Short mmCIF file of C-alpha atoms and ligand atoms in Angstrom, two decimals:
data_model
loop_
_atom_site.label_atom_id
_atom_site.label_comp_id
_atom_site.label_asym_id
_atom_site.label_seq_id
_atom_site.Cartn_x
_atom_site.Cartn_y
_atom_site.Cartn_z
CA MET K 1 70.20 98.11 232.83
CA ILE K 2 70.84 101.69 230.51
CA ILE K 3 73.72 101.38 227.63
CA SER K 4 76.15 104.91 227.91
CA GLY K 5 76.75 105.21 224.40
CA LYS K 6 78.70 108.25 226.21
CA GLU K 7 80.78 106.30 227.79
CA LEU K 8 82.14 103.49 225.37
CA SER K 9 82.62 106.25 223.34
CA ALA K 10 84.85 107.83 225.26
CA ARG K 11 86.59 104.33 226.26
CA LEU K 12 87.05 103.47 222.81
CA LYS K 13 88.21 107.47 221.39
CA GLU K 14 90.99 107.15 224.55
CA ASP K 15 91.96 104.32 222.76
CA MET K 16 92.05 105.61 218.90
CA ARG K 17 94.16 108.74 220.96
CA GLY K 18 96.84 106.87 221.74
CA GLU K 19 96.93 104.51 218.08
CA VAL K 20 96.90 107.79 216.22
CA SER K 21 99.86 109.27 218.31
CA THR K 22 101.86 106.38 217.06
CA PHE K 23 101.12 107.38 213.55
CA PRO K 24 103.30 110.20 212.95
CA GLU K 25 106.44 108.35 213.46
CA LYS K 26 105.31 104.90 212.07
CA TYR K 27 103.69 106.40 208.70
CA GLY K 28 104.93 110.21 208.81
CA ARG K 29 101.32 112.00 209.43
CA VAL K 30 98.17 111.38 210.76
CA PRO K 31 94.60 111.07 209.09
CA HIS K 32 93.22 113.38 207.64
CA LEU K 33 88.96 113.77 207.59
CA VAL K 34 87.13 116.49 205.13
CA VAL K 35 83.78 117.60 206.39
CA ILE K 36 81.97 119.36 203.92
CA LEU K 37 78.57 121.81 205.38
CA VAL K 38 76.49 123.05 203.05
CA GLY K 39 74.03 125.58 204.02
CA ASP K 40 73.13 127.28 207.71
CA ASP K 41 70.96 124.76 209.67
CA SER K 42 71.66 124.78 212.78
CA ALA K 43 71.28 120.88 213.40
CA SER K 44 73.59 120.04 210.51
CA ALA K 45 75.85 122.59 211.79
CA SER K 46 76.36 121.05 215.18
CA TYR K 47 76.95 117.46 214.08
CA VAL K 48 79.32 119.09 212.09
CA LYS K 49 81.26 120.78 215.44
CA GLY K 50 80.43 117.60 217.22
CA LYS K 51 82.66 115.91 214.44
CA ALA K 52 85.45 118.03 214.92
CA LYS K 53 85.60 118.20 218.43
CA ALA K 54 85.93 114.10 218.42
CA SER K 55 88.27 114.13 215.40
CA GLU K 56 90.51 116.87 217.84
CA PHE K 57 90.62 114.76 220.35
CA VAL K 58 91.62 111.35 219.18
CA GLY K 59 93.98 112.95 217.37
CA ILE K 60 92.96 113.43 213.67
CA ARG K 61 93.11 116.29 211.30
CA ASN K 62 90.21 117.42 210.58
CA THR K 63 89.04 120.37 207.70
CA THR K 64 85.38 121.29 207.52
CA VAL K 65 84.54 122.96 204.62
CA HIS K 66 81.77 125.35 204.44
CA ARG K 67 79.46 125.93 201.35
CA PRO K 68 76.43 128.20 200.79
CA ALA K 69 73.15 125.96 200.45
CA THR K 70 72.97 127.84 197.19
CA ILE K 71 76.03 126.07 195.80
CA PRO K 72 75.46 124.74 192.11
CA GLU K 73 75.11 120.74 192.49
CA GLU K 74 78.58 120.24 189.81
CA GLU K 75 80.50 122.98 191.87
CA LEU K 76 79.80 120.67 195.19
CA LEU K 77 80.58 117.26 192.83
CA ASP K 78 83.70 119.05 191.84
CA LEU K 79 84.41 120.08 195.07
CA ILE K 80 84.03 116.01 196.17
CA ARG K 81 86.63 114.80 192.93
CA SER K 82 88.88 117.36 193.95
CA LEU K 83 89.52 115.92 197.92
CA ASN K 84 89.59 112.25 195.90
CA ALA K 85 92.38 113.07 194.21
CA ASP K 86 93.97 115.19 197.48
CA ASP K 87 96.59 112.34 198.52
CA THR K 88 96.64 114.32 201.78
CA VAL K 89 92.60 113.59 201.77
CA ASP K 90 91.71 109.84 203.74
CA GLY K 91 88.00 110.52 204.41
CA ILE K 92 85.67 112.79 202.93
CA LEU K 93 81.42 113.47 204.29
CA VAL K 94 79.59 115.35 202.99
CA GLN K 95 76.85 115.78 206.21
CA LEU K 96 72.86 115.47 205.20
CA PRO K 97 70.51 116.17 204.11
CA LEU K 98 71.42 118.70 201.52
CA PRO K 99 68.79 121.17 199.74
CA ASP K 100 66.31 119.88 197.54
CA HIS K 101 68.49 121.29 194.44
CA ILE K 102 71.46 118.58 194.80
CA SER K 103 70.83 115.12 194.96
CA GLU K 104 72.45 112.52 197.31
CA ALA K 105 72.33 109.80 195.65
CA ARG K 106 75.12 111.90 192.92
CA VAL K 107 76.61 113.15 195.89
CA ILE K 108 77.33 109.62 197.46
CA GLU K 109 78.25 108.16 194.77
CA THR K 110 81.13 110.91 193.95
CA ILE K 111 82.68 110.54 197.19
CA SER K 112 85.73 107.92 196.24
CA LYS K 113 84.95 104.28 198.16
CA GLU K 114 87.95 104.03 199.55
CA LYS K 115 87.38 107.70 200.89
CA ASP K 116 83.29 106.92 201.69
CA VAL K 117 83.78 107.17 205.74
CA ASP K 118 80.36 107.32 206.19
CA GLY K 119 79.83 104.10 204.59
CA PHE K 120 76.90 104.78 202.22
CA HIS K 121 78.86 104.45 198.48
CA PRO K 122 77.00 101.96 196.24
CA LEU K 123 80.01 100.00 196.62
CA ASN K 124 80.60 99.99 199.95
CA VAL K 125 76.87 99.04 200.40
CA ALA K 126 76.39 96.21 197.74
CA ALA K 127 79.99 95.10 199.55
CA LEU K 128 78.30 94.71 203.17
CA TRP K 129 75.11 92.77 201.87
CA GLN K 130 77.84 90.95 199.88
CA LYS K 131 80.00 89.69 202.92
CA GLN K 132 83.01 91.76 201.42
CA PRO K 133 85.38 93.95 203.48
CA CYS K 134 84.02 97.54 203.52
CA THR K 135 83.26 100.68 205.42
CA LEU K 136 80.44 100.11 207.79
CA PRO K 137 78.05 102.72 208.28
CA CYS K 138 78.54 104.46 211.35
CA THR K 139 75.49 104.55 213.34
CA PRO K 140 74.34 100.57 212.67
CA LYS K 141 78.45 99.52 213.60
CA GLY K 142 77.64 101.83 216.55
CA ILE K 143 74.42 99.51 217.60
CA ILE K 144 76.42 96.61 217.38
CA LYS K 145 79.52 97.60 219.62
CA MET K 146 76.90 98.77 221.87
CA LEU K 147 75.25 95.38 222.67
CA LYS K 148 78.78 93.75 222.94
CA PHE K 149 79.41 95.68 225.21
CA ALA K 150 76.74 95.24 227.42
CA GLY K 151 77.44 91.62 226.75
CA VAL K 152 73.96 91.07 224.93
CA GLU K 153 73.56 87.79 223.43
CA ILE K 154 72.66 88.42 219.22
CA LYS K 155 72.83 84.59 218.12
CA GLY K 156 69.60 83.05 218.30
CA LYS K 157 67.46 85.98 219.13
CA ARG K 158 64.55 87.58 217.26
CA ALA K 159 65.67 90.96 216.18
CA VAL K 160 62.80 93.38 215.19
CA VAL K 161 63.99 96.86 213.41
CA ILE K 162 61.52 99.62 212.80
CA GLY K 163 62.62 101.79 210.08
CA ARG K 164 64.07 100.49 206.64
CA SER K 165 66.14 103.33 205.34
CA ASN K 166 69.71 103.18 203.56
CA ILE K 167 71.30 104.85 206.38
CA VAL K 168 69.98 102.93 209.08
CA GLY K 169 66.91 100.60 209.13
CA LEU K 170 68.66 98.08 206.51
CA PRO K 171 72.13 97.85 207.29
CA VAL K 172 71.27 97.32 211.06
CA ALA K 173 69.19 94.57 209.76
CA LYS K 174 72.00 93.15 207.74
CA LEU K 175 74.66 94.04 210.58
CA LEU K 176 72.17 91.76 213.21
CA LEU K 177 71.59 89.22 210.31
CA ASP K 178 75.17 88.89 210.39
CA GLU K 179 75.25 88.01 213.91
CA ASN K 180 72.93 85.28 213.45
CA ALA K 181 69.82 87.30 214.90
CA THR K 182 66.75 86.35 213.37
CA VAL K 183 65.63 89.66 211.79
CA THR K 184 62.55 91.23 210.99
CA ILE K 185 61.98 94.58 209.28
CA ALA K 186 58.94 96.79 210.75
CA HIS K 187 57.75 100.30 208.66
CA SER K 188 54.74 102.45 207.87
CA ARG K 189 53.14 100.23 206.46
CA THR K 190 53.77 97.35 208.94
CA GLY K 191 50.12 95.86 210.14
CA ASN K 192 49.68 95.62 214.06
CA LEU K 193 53.08 96.97 214.61
CA PRO K 194 52.61 95.96 218.58
CA SER K 195 52.46 92.56 218.14
CA VAL K 196 55.55 92.47 215.90
CA THR K 197 57.33 94.70 218.35
CA ARG K 198 56.15 92.54 221.07
CA GLU K 199 58.10 89.40 219.63
CA ALA K 200 61.34 91.18 219.53
CA ASP K 201 64.63 89.75 222.46
CA ILE K 202 66.36 93.07 220.60
CA LEU K 203 63.76 96.03 219.11
CA VAL K 204 65.66 98.58 217.39
CA VAL K 205 63.69 101.27 216.78
CA ALA K 206 64.67 104.28 213.58
CA ILE K 207 61.71 105.91 212.90
CA GLY K 208 62.07 109.70 214.17
CA LYS K 209 59.08 110.14 216.08
CA PRO K 210 59.22 111.40 219.59
CA ARG K 211 57.94 109.20 222.40
CA PHE K 212 56.60 106.79 219.11
CA VAL K 213 56.88 103.27 220.63
CA THR K 214 55.41 103.04 224.63
CA ALA K 215 55.60 100.29 227.09
CA ASP K 216 52.83 98.22 225.28
CA MET K 217 55.50 97.56 222.22
CA VAL K 218 57.60 95.89 224.50
CA SER K 219 57.91 92.50 225.85
CA ASP K 220 59.43 91.93 229.34
CA GLY K 221 63.25 91.90 229.68
CA ALA K 222 63.75 92.82 225.91
CA VAL K 223 66.64 94.59 224.68
CA VAL K 224 65.57 98.24 223.78
CA ILE K 225 67.96 100.54 220.73
CA ASP K 226 66.52 103.86 220.43
CA VAL K 227 68.10 105.60 217.29
CA GLY K 228 65.87 108.47 216.98
CA VAL K 229 66.96 111.79 217.37
CA ASN K 230 64.35 114.41 217.40
CA ARG K 231 62.75 117.37 219.84
CA ASP K 232 60.19 116.91 222.33
CA PRO K 233 56.97 118.52 220.82
CA GLU K 234 56.27 120.32 224.61
CA THR K 235 59.56 120.54 226.23
CA GLY K 236 62.08 121.12 222.81
CA LYS K 237 64.21 119.12 224.34
CA LEU K 238 65.63 115.97 222.27
CA CYS K 239 64.55 112.73 222.63
CA GLY K 240 64.60 109.45 220.93
CA ASP K 241 61.53 107.52 219.63
CA VAL K 242 60.96 105.23 222.51
CA ASP K 243 59.15 106.39 225.82
CA PHE K 244 62.37 105.69 227.51
CA ASP K 245 60.33 106.51 231.11
CA ALA K 246 57.81 103.98 230.75
CA VAL K 247 59.85 101.38 228.39
CA ALA K 248 62.71 101.18 230.70
CA SER K 249 60.83 99.74 233.49
CA LYS K 250 59.74 96.54 231.27
CA ALA K 251 63.43 96.16 229.43
CA SER K 252 66.29 94.46 230.33
CA VAL K 253 69.31 97.23 228.29
CA ILE K 254 67.87 100.15 227.18
CA THR K 255 69.87 103.29 225.41
CA PRO K 256 69.08 106.74 226.29
CA VAL K 257 68.48 110.02 223.87
CA PRO K 258 70.85 111.73 224.15
CA GLY K 259 73.63 109.84 225.23
CA GLY K 260 73.27 106.70 223.79
CA VAL K 261 73.59 105.54 219.33
CA GLY K 262 74.97 109.40 218.84
CA PRO K 263 77.82 109.45 220.64
CA MET K 264 78.78 106.05 218.92
CA THR K 265 77.63 107.13 215.07
CA ILE K 266 80.76 109.95 216.10
CA CYS K 267 83.13 107.52 217.37
CA CYS K 268 82.98 104.71 214.35
CA LEU K 269 83.48 108.02 212.60
CA MET K 270 86.53 108.09 213.94
CA GLU K 271 87.25 104.69 213.46
CA ASN K 272 86.06 104.57 210.32
CA THR K 273 88.74 107.39 209.53
CA ILE K 274 91.69 105.62 210.71
CA GLU K 275 90.62 102.50 209.06
CA CYS K 276 90.83 104.45 205.11
CA PHE K 277 93.65 105.79 206.20
CA LEU K 278 95.46 102.92 207.44
CA ARG K 279 94.24 100.92 203.98
CA LYS K 280 95.84 103.92 202.35
CA VAL K 281 99.01 103.37 203.89
CA ALA K 282 98.94 99.72 203.49
CA ARG K 283 98.81 100.29 199.73
P1 NAP H 301 64.02 107.68 207.55
O1 NAP H 301 64.84 107.62 206.53
O2 NAP H 301 63.27 108.83 207.83
O3 NAP H 301 62.93 106.54 207.89
C1 NAP H 301 62.28 106.79 208.88
C2 NAP H 301 61.68 104.92 208.62
O4 NAP H 301 60.94 104.37 209.68
C3 NAP H 301 60.98 104.61 207.44
O5 NAP H 301 61.33 102.90 206.67
C4 NAP H 301 59.78 104.79 207.93
O6 NAP H 301 58.89 103.78 207.09
C5 NAP H 301 59.23 104.51 209.36
N1 NAP H 301 58.21 104.50 209.95
C6 NAP H 301 58.10 106.33 209.92
N2 NAP H 301 56.65 106.24 210.73
C7 NAP H 301 56.77 104.95 210.57
C8 NAP H 301 55.44 104.14 211.72
N3 NAP H 301 54.86 104.99 211.66
N4 NAP H 301 55.72 102.99 212.12
C9 NAP H 301 56.80 102.15 211.75
N5 NAP H 301 57.33 102.53 211.10
C10 NAP H 301 57.79 103.86 210.48
O7 NAP H 301 65.15 108.21 209.14
P2 NAP H 301 66.39 107.76 208.94
O8 NAP H 301 67.42 108.58 208.68
O9 NAP H 301 66.39 105.91 209.39
O10 NAP H 301 65.93 107.86 211.04
C11 NAP H 301 65.34 107.57 211.99
C12 NAP H 301 65.93 108.14 212.97
O11 NAP H 301 67.32 108.00 213.82
C13 NAP H 301 65.99 109.40 212.75
O12 NAP H 301 65.27 110.15 213.99
C14 NAP H 301 67.17 110.56 212.80
O13 NAP H 301 67.23 111.45 213.37
C15 NAP H 301 67.72 109.57 213.86
N6 NAP H 301 69.65 109.12 213.49
C16 NAP H 301 70.01 109.09 214.31
C17 NAP H 301 71.64 108.95 213.93
C18 NAP H 301 72.45 108.63 215.92
O14 NAP H 301 73.53 109.06 215.11
N7 NAP H 301 72.02 108.84 216.33
C19 NAP H 301 71.67 108.48 212.73
C20 NAP H 301 71.00 108.54 211.95
C21 NAP H 301 69.88 108.81 212.25
P3 NAP H 301 58.47 103.46 204.93
O15 NAP H 301 60.01 103.15 204.94
O16 NAP H 301 57.81 102.97 205.27
O17 NAP H 301 58.33 105.26 205.08
#
């Protein structure tokens, strides 16, 4: 079974569009998301475009602010501070990665927790690990939604997450733990990785290496979630961290790349923007 993130996200965005259409009458306006793009990296520009397109579909007001790669860090932080203070803005997202002279950590901690639609702010991360109300990071949130949509029982299962980044690996592991899976986090120093991954009922791969996970690393009937977004070195086409054709014949459930986790990430960004808006109007 292939879980189509494209199909699920289309359904969820349709529902959100209906919900947002009621907001002008209820609250006098729609949610407003500001996306900051620094520099001209083509992949970042395309992600930003995808976010604008999804916002337009759902009915969220989207403002894309483009700044040159040479922008001084303090100027970018001042821009974020002015958006924090702007009452008409509900969500702020700075597209990563940033040029080397800008500290991503400083940028993330400058966005107010209430407008942190990515769920990357240290206070949101702390709240997640303390099981307090918070904005969940989009990709991990999307993965849990996909598993539930596919009818995968998480409780009691052995989950292995390859990757321990703050953005994907660690929060995915935490959310799986919260769903009562028993979780192992593997990384670049893990010894005999295939022996670890073969233990997984649910295998989440977030490494960033094209077709790294081969069929011999997966047990029969495993659920395989491929987070990776890479260029195939031979064809130049988008591909995941999992050798899809080889692994699909062993897995019971698998996500494709493209069309899997990626669309769900944008869908959850829309959901987070709506949640930030609703928390604000309820205050
Ligand atoms: P990252 O920060 O570079 O982290 C990569 C992780 O993979 C690290 O924890 C690293 O281990 C581990 N790793 C690297 N080589 C390994 C190996 N040979 N064996 C085992 N583990 C290994 O990357 P990220 O931000 O988490 O992103 C991972 C992938 O997901 C990328 O392809 C990215 O483009 C994609 N992504 C997709 C979405 C989406 O919406 N679809 C969203 C975010 C990211 P160490 O910690 O030991 O270095």
